[in-house]
Short mmCIF file of C-alpha atoms in Angstrom, two decimals:
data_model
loop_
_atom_site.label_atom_id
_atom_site.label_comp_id
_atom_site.label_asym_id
_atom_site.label_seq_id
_atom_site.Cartn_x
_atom_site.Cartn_y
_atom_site.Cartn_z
CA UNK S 1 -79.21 -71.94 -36.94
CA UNK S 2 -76.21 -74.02 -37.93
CA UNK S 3 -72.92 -72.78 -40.18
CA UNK S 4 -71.04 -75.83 -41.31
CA UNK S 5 -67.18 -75.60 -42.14
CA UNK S 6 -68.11 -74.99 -45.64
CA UNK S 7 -70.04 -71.96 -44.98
CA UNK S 8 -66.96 -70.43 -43.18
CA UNK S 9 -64.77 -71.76 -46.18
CA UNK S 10 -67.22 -69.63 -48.64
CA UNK S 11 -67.09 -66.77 -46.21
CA UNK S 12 -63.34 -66.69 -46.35
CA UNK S 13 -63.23 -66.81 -50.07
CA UNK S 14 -66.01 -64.25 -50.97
CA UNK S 15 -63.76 -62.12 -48.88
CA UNK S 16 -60.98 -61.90 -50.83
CA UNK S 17 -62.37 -59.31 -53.38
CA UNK S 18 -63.85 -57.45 -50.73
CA UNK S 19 -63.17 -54.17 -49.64
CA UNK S 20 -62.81 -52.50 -46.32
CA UNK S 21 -65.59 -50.81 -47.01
CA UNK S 22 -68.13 -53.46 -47.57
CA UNK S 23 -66.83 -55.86 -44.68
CA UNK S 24 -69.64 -55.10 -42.45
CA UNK S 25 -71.88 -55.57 -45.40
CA UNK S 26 -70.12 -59.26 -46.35
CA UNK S 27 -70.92 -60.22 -42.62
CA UNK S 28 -74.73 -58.88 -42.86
CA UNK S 29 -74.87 -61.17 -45.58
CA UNK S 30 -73.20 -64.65 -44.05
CA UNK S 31 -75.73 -63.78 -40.66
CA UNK S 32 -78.15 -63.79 -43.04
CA UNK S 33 -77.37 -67.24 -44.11
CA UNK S 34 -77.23 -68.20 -40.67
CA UNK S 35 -80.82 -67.20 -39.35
CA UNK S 36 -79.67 -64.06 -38.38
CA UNK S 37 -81.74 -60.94 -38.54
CA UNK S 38 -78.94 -58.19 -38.28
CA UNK S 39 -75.48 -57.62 -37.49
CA UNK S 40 -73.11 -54.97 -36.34
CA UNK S 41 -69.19 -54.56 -36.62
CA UNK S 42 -67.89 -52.20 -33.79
CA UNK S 43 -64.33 -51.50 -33.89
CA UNK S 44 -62.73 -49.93 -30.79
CA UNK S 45 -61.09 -46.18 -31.57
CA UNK S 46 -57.63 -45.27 -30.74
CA UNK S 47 -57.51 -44.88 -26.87
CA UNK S 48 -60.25 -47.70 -25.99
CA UNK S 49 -62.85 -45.86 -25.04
CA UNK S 50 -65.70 -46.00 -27.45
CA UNK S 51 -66.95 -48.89 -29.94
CA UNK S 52 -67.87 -47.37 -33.72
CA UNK S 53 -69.79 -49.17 -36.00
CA UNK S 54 -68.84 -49.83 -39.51
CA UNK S 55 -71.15 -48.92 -42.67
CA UNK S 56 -73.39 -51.66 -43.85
CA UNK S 57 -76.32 -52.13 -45.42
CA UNK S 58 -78.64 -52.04 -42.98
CA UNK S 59 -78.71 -49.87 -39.67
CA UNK S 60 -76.59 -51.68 -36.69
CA UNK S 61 -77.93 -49.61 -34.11
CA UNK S 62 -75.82 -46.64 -32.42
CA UNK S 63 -73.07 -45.66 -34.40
CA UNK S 64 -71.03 -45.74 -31.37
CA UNK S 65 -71.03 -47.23 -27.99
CA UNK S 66 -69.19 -46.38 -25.01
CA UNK S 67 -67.65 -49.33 -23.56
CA UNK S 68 -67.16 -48.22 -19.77
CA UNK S 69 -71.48 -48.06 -20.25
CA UNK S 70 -72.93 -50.59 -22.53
CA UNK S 71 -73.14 -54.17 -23.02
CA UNK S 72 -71.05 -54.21 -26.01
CA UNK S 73 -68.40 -52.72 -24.10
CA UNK S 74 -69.17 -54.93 -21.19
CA UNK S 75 -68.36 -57.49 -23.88
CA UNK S 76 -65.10 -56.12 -24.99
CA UNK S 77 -63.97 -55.45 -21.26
CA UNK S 78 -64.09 -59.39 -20.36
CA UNK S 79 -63.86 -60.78 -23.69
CA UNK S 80 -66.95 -62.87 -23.43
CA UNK S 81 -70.04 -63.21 -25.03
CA UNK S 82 -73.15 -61.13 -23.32
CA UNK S 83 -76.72 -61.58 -24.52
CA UNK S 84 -79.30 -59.26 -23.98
CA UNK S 85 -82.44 -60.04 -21.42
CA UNK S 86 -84.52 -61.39 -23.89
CA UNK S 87 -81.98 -63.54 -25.80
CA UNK S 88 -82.27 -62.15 -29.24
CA UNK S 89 -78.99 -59.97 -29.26
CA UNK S 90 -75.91 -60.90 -28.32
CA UNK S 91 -72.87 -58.94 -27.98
CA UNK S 92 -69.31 -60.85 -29.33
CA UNK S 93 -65.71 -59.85 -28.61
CA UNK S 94 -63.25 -60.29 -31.67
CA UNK S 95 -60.13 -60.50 -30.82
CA UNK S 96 -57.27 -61.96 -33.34
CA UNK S 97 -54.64 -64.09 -31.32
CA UNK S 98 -55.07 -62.18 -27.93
CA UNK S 99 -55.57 -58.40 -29.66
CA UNK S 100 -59.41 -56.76 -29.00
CA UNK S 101 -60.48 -55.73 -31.85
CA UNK S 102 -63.78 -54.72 -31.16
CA UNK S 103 -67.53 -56.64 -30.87
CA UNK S 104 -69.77 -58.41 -33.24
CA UNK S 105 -73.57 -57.77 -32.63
CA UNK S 106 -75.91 -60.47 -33.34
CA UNK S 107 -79.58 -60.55 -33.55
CA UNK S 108 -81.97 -63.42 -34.28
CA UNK S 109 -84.32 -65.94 -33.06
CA UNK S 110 -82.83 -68.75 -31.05
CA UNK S 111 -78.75 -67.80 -31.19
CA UNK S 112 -76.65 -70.72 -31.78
CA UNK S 113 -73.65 -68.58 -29.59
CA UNK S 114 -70.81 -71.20 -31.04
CA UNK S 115 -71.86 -70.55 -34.66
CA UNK S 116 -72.12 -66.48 -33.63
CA UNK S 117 -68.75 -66.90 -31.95
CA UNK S 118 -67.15 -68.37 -34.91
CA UNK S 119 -68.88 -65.44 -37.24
CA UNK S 120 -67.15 -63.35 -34.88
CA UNK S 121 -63.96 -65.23 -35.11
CA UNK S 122 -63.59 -65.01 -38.84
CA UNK S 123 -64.68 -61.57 -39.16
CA UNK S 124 -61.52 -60.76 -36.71
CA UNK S 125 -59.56 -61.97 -39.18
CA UNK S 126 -60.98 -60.33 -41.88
CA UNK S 127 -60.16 -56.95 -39.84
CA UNK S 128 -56.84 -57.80 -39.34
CA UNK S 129 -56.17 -58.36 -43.19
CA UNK S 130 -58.05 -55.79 -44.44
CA UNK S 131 -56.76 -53.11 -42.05
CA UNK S 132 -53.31 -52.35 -43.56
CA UNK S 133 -54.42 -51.21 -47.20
CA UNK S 134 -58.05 -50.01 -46.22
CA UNK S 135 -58.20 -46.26 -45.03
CA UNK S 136 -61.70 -46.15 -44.02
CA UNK S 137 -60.87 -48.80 -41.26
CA UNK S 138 -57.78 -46.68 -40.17
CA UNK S 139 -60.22 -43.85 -39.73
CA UNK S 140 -62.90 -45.57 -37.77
CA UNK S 141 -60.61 -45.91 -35.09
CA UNK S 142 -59.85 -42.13 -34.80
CA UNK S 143 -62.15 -39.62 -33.53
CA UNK S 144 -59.61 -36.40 -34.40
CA UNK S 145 -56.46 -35.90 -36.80
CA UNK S 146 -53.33 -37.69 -36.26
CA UNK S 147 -49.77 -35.34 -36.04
CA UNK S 148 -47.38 -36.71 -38.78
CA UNK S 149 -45.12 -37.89 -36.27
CA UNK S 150 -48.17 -39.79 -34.18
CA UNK S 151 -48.27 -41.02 -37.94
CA UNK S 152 -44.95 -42.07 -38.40
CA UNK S 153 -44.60 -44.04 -35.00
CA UNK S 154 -48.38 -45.81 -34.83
CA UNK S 155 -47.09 -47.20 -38.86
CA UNK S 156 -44.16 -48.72 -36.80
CA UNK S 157 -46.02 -50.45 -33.79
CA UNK S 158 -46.85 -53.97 -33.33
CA UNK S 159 -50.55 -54.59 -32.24
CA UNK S 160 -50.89 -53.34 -28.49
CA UNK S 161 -51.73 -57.23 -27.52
CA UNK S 162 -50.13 -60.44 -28.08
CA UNK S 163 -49.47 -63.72 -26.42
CA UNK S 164 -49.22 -67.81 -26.68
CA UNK S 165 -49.79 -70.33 -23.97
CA UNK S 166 -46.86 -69.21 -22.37
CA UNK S 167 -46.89 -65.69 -22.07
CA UNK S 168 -48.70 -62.56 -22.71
CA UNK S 169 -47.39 -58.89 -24.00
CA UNK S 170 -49.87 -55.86 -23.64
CA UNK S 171 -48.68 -52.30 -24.02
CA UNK S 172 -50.38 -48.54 -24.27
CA UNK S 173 -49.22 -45.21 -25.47
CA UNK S 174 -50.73 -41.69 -24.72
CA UNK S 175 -51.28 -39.29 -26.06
CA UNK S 176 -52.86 -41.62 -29.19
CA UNK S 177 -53.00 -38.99 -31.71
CA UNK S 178 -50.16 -36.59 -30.98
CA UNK S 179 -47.30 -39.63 -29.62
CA UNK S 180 -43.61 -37.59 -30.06
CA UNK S 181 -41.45 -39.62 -28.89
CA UNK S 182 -41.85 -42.79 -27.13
CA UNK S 183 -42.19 -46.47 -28.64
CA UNK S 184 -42.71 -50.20 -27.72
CA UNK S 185 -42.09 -53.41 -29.37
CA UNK S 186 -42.72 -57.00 -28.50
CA UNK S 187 -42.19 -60.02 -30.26
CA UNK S 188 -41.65 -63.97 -30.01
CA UNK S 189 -38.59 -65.07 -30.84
CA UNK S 190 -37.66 -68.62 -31.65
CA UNK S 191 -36.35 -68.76 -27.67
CA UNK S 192 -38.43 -66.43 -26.11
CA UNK S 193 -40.47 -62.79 -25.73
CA UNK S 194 -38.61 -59.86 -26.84
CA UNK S 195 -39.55 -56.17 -25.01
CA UNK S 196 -38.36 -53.02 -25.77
CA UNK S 197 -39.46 -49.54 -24.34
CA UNK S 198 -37.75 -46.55 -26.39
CA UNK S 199 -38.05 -42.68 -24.92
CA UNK S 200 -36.66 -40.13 -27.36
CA UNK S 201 -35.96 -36.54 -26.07
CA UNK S 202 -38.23 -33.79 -27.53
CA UNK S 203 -41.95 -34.44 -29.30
CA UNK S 204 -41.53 -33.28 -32.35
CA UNK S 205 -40.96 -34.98 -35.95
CA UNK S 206 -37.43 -35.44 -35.35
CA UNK S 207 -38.48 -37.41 -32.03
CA UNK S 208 -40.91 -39.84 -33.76
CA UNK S 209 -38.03 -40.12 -36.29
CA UNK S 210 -35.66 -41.38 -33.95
CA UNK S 211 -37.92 -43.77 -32.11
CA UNK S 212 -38.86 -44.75 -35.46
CA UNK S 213 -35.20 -45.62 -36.73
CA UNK S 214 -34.63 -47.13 -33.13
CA UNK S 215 -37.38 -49.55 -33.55
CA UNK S 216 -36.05 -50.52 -36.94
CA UNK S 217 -32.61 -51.09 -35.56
CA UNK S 218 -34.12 -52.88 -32.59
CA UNK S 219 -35.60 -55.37 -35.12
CA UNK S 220 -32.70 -55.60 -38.01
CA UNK S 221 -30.15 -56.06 -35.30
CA UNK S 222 -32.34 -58.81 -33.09
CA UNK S 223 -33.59 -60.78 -36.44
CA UNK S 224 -29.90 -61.15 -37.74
CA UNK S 225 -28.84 -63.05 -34.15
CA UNK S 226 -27.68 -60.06 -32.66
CA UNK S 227 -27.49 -60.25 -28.16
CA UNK S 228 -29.47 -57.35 -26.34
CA UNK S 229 -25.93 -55.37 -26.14
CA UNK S 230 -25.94 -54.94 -29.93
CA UNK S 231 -28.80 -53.78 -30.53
CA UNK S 232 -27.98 -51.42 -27.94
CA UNK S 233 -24.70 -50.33 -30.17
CA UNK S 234 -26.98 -50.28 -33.11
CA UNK S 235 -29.37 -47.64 -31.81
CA UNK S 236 -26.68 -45.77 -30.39
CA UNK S 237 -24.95 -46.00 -33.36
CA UNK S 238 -28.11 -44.47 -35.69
CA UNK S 239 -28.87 -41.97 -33.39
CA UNK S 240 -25.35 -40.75 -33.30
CA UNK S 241 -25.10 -40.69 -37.41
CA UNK S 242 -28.27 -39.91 -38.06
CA UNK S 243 -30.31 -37.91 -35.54
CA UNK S 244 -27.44 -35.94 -33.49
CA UNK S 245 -29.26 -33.98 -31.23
CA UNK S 246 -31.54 -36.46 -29.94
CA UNK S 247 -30.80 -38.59 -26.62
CA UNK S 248 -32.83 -41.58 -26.15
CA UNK S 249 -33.55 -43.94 -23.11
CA UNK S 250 -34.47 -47.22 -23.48
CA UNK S 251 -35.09 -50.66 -21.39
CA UNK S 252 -34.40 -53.71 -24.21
CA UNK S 253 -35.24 -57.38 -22.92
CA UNK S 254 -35.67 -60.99 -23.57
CA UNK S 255 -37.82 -63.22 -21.55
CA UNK S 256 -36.72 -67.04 -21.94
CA UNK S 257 -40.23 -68.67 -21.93
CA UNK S 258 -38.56 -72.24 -20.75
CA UNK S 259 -37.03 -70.81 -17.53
CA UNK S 260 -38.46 -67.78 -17.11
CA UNK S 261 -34.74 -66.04 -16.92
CA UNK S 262 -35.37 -62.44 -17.59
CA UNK S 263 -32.12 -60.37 -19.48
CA UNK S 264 -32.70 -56.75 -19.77
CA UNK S 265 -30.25 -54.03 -20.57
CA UNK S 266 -30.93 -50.08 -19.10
CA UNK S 267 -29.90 -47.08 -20.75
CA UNK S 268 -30.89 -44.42 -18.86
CA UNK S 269 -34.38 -45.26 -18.38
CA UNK S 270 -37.19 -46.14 -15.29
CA UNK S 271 -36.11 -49.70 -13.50
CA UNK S 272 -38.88 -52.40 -14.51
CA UNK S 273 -41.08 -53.29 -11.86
CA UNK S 274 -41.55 -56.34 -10.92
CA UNK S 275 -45.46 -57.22 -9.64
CA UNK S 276 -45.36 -61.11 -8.00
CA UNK S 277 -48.69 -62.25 -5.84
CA UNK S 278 -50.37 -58.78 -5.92
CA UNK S 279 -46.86 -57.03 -4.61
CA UNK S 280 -44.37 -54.65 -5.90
CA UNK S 281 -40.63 -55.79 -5.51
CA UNK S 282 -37.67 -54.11 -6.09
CA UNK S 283 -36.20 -56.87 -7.34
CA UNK S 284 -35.67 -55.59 -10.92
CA UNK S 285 -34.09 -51.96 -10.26
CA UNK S 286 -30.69 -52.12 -11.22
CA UNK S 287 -28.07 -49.27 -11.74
CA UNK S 288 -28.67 -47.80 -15.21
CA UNK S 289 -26.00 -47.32 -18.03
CA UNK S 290 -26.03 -43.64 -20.27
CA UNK S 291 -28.71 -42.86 -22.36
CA UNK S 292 -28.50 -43.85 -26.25
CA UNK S 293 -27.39 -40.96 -28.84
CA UNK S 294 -23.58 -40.38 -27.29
CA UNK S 295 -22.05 -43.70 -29.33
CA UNK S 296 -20.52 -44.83 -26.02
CA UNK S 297 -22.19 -47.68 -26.06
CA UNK S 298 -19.78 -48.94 -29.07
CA UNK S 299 -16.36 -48.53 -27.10
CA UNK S 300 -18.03 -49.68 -23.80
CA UNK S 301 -20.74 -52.18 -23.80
CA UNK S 302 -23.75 -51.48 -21.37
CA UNK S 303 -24.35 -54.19 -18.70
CA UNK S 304 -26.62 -57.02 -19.05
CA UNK S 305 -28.48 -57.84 -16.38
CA UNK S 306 -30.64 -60.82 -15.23
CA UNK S 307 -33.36 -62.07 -13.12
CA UNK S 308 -35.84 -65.44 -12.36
CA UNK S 309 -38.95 -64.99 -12.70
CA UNK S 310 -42.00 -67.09 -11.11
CA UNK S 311 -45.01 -67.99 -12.87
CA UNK S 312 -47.65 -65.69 -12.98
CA UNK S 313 -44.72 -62.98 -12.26
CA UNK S 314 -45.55 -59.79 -14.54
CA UNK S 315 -43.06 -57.12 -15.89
CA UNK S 316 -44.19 -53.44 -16.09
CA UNK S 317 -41.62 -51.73 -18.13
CA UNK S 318 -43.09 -47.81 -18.58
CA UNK S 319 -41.63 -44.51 -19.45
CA UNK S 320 -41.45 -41.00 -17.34
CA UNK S 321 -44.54 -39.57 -18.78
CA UNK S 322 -46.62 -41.88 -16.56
CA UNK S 323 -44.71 -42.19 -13.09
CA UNK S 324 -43.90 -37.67 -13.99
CA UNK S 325 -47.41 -37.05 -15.00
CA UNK S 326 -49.03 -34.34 -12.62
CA UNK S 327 -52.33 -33.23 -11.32
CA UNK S 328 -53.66 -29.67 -11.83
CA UNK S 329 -51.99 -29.43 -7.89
CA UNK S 330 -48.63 -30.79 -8.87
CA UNK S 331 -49.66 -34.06 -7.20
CA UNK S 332 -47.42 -36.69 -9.48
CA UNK S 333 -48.81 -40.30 -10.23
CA UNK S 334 -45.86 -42.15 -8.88
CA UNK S 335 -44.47 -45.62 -9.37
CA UNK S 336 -46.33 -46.82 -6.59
CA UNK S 337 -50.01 -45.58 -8.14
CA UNK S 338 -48.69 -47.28 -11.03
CA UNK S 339 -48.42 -50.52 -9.73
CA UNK S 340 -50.89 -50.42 -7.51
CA UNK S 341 -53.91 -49.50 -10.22
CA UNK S 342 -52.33 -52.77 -12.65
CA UNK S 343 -52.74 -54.94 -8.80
CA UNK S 344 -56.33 -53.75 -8.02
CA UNK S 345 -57.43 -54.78 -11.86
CA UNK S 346 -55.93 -57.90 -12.21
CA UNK S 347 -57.04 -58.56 -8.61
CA UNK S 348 -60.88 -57.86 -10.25
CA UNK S 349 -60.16 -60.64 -13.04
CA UNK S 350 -59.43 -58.05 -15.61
CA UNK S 351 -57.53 -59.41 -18.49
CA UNK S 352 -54.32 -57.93 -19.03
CA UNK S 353 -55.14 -55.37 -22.03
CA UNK S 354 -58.22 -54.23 -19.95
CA UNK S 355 -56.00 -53.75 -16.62
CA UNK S 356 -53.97 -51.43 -18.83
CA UNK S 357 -56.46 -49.77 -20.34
CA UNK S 358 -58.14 -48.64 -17.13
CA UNK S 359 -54.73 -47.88 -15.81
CA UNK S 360 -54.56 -45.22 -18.29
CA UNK S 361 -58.01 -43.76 -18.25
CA UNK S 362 -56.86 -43.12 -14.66
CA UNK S 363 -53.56 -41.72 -15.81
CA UNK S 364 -55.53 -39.34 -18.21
CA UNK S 365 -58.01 -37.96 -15.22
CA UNK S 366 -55.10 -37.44 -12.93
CA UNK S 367 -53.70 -35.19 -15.37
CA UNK S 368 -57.59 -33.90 -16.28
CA UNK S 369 -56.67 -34.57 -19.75
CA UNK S 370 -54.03 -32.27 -20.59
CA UNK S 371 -51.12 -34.87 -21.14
CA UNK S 372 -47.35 -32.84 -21.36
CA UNK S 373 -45.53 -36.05 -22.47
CA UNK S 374 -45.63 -39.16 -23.55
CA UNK S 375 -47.05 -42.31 -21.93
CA UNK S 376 -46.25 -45.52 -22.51
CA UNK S 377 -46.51 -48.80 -20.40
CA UNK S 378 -46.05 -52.40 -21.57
CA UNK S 379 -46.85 -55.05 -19.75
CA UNK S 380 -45.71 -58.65 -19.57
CA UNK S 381 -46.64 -61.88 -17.62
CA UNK S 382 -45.12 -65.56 -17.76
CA UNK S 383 -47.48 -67.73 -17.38
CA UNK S 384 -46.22 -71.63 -18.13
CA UNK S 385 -48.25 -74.66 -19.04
CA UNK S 386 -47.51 -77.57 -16.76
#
């Protein structure tokens, strides 16, 4: 079995009258081409815990797979390839930059893996472009209606993952289908990584409104030149005009990927922590300025603030709904808890995305699954070439 660089090159163009709904049926076709007997495209839901196969023309298997207990999530977890026993199946990761998508399944005589992989690769793509106009892969991911303003803020969000040679951005938010008030971005910029955590009172419409607007202030302001202090003034300034009885905290940052300088500015919100060599420091908690909504911002400037990272250093900014969250007993997770579940699964040689992902299954059975706020953790780490 082996695809040439034409065969991807007719791939890619068959697929550009193609559907959402006939993807998986595209790809049955190419593995076809290939050798291949059968294949499967499992797309991970909302919250990362089950895989759910896409309709095709012939059966892929389960419909879905849970990926804390099968070898297509084993798959997912590591982002590597896992065959089967007898060598006739293999399980495939796609992931599109540094984003998990989900897993190819592969079955045939005598698996070329590098021609699989590259299937795998291209179909990853073919998610990612299909996605935005095709409902039926919206859906897949969901396993229970969405609240309009869950709606509003998911439309706003960057992927959860994404990352160069230099550094990597993961981030999570609970509760997936009924989010209220709290949003993330990150971004490259042409000097660095751009982070943003916003937390806006209430978890209502009105809430996901405001986060909404602040994330599209956030983004206007910081793609016109503007410093981390205006974009500040900017959200103030919308939430004050626009949305007057909503407060809003928010940590806004830039990480310069040459020196590893971190500049952050706090209004109102948790301190980032800083985790260096399997330790929390302190070395990031900083007096905080007022919360956004007042306009104060616009007469008096909130303070910058900086700090050197080390390579390999990683940045947990989060909001209250995971260090606030409580047990059935009142018992709350805590900062340290926090850190110390992100330590333990990097420690294991969890990739970042799967260190927070287990962090919040954790954060979901301390609360035994009856979440009160919002949740929301991103996660970066510098880690220079030489």
């Amino acid at each position: 079995m082996v695809a040439s660089n034409s065969f991807f090159a007719g791939l890619l163009a068959r697929s550009r009258l193609v559907s959402g709904r006939d993807l998986a049926g595209l790809v049955f076709d190419a593995g076809k081409s290939m050798g291949l007997t059968a294949t499967g495209v499992y797309v991970t839901d909302l919250q990362q815990t089950r895989l759910i196969a896409l309709p095709q023309p012939a059966p892929a298997g389960e419909p879905a797979l849970e990926i804390d207990s099968s070898l297509a999530g084993l798959a997912y977890r590591l982002e590597r390839t896992h065959l089967t026993q007898d060598g006739m199946t293999a399980w495939i990761p796609m992931v599109d930059g540094v984003e998990r998508l989900g897993v190819l399944k592969v079955c045939g005589p005598a698996l070329s893996v590098p021609d699989c992989e590259a299937l795998a690769a291209v179909t990853a793509l073919l998610l990612v472009s299909k996605s935005s106009h095709s409902d039926l892969l919206i859906e897949a991911e969901r396993r229970r209606p969405m609240t309009v303003q869950a709606e509003l803020l998911w439309s706003f969000l960057p992927p959860r993952t994404i990352g160069t040679a230099q550094a990597t951005s993961t981030a999570v938010l609970e509760p997936a289908y009924d989010a209220g008030g709290d949003a993330f971005d990150h971004s490259f910029t042409s000097h660095g990584l751009h982070l943003a955590l916003l937390d806006a009172m209430g978890h209502d419409l009105a809430s996901g409104g405001a986060s909404a607007a602040g994330l599209a202030a956030c983004r206007a302001t910081r793609r016109s030149g503007g410093r981390l202090t205006d974009i500040v003034v900017a959200i103030d300034q919308i939430l004050d005009q626009w949305f007057t009885d909503r407060l809003m905290t928010a940590v806004v940052a830039d990480l310069d990927l040459t020196d590893g300088t971190l500049t952050w500015v706090n209004c109102g919100h948790p301190p980032p922590l800083l985790v260096r060599d399997g330790q929390v420091l302190n070395l990031l908690h900083r007096e905080p300025d007022l919360p956004l909504g007042w306009n104060f911002h616009s007469q008096t400037p909130p303070t910058t603030h900086r700090a050197r990272l080390q390579p390999g250093d990683r940045v947990l900014l989060y909001s209250d709904g995971v260090t606030e969250a409580r047990s059935p007993e009142g018992d709350l997770f805590g900062e340290q808890r926090l850190a110390d579940t992100v330590i333990r699964a990097m420690a294991a040689g969890d990739p970042a995305p799967e260190a927070l992902r287990r962090l919040l299954q954790q954060l979901r059975r301390h609360q035994e699954h009856t979440q009160s706020d919002d949740a929301t953790i991103v996660m970066a780490e510098w880690h220079p070439t030489s």
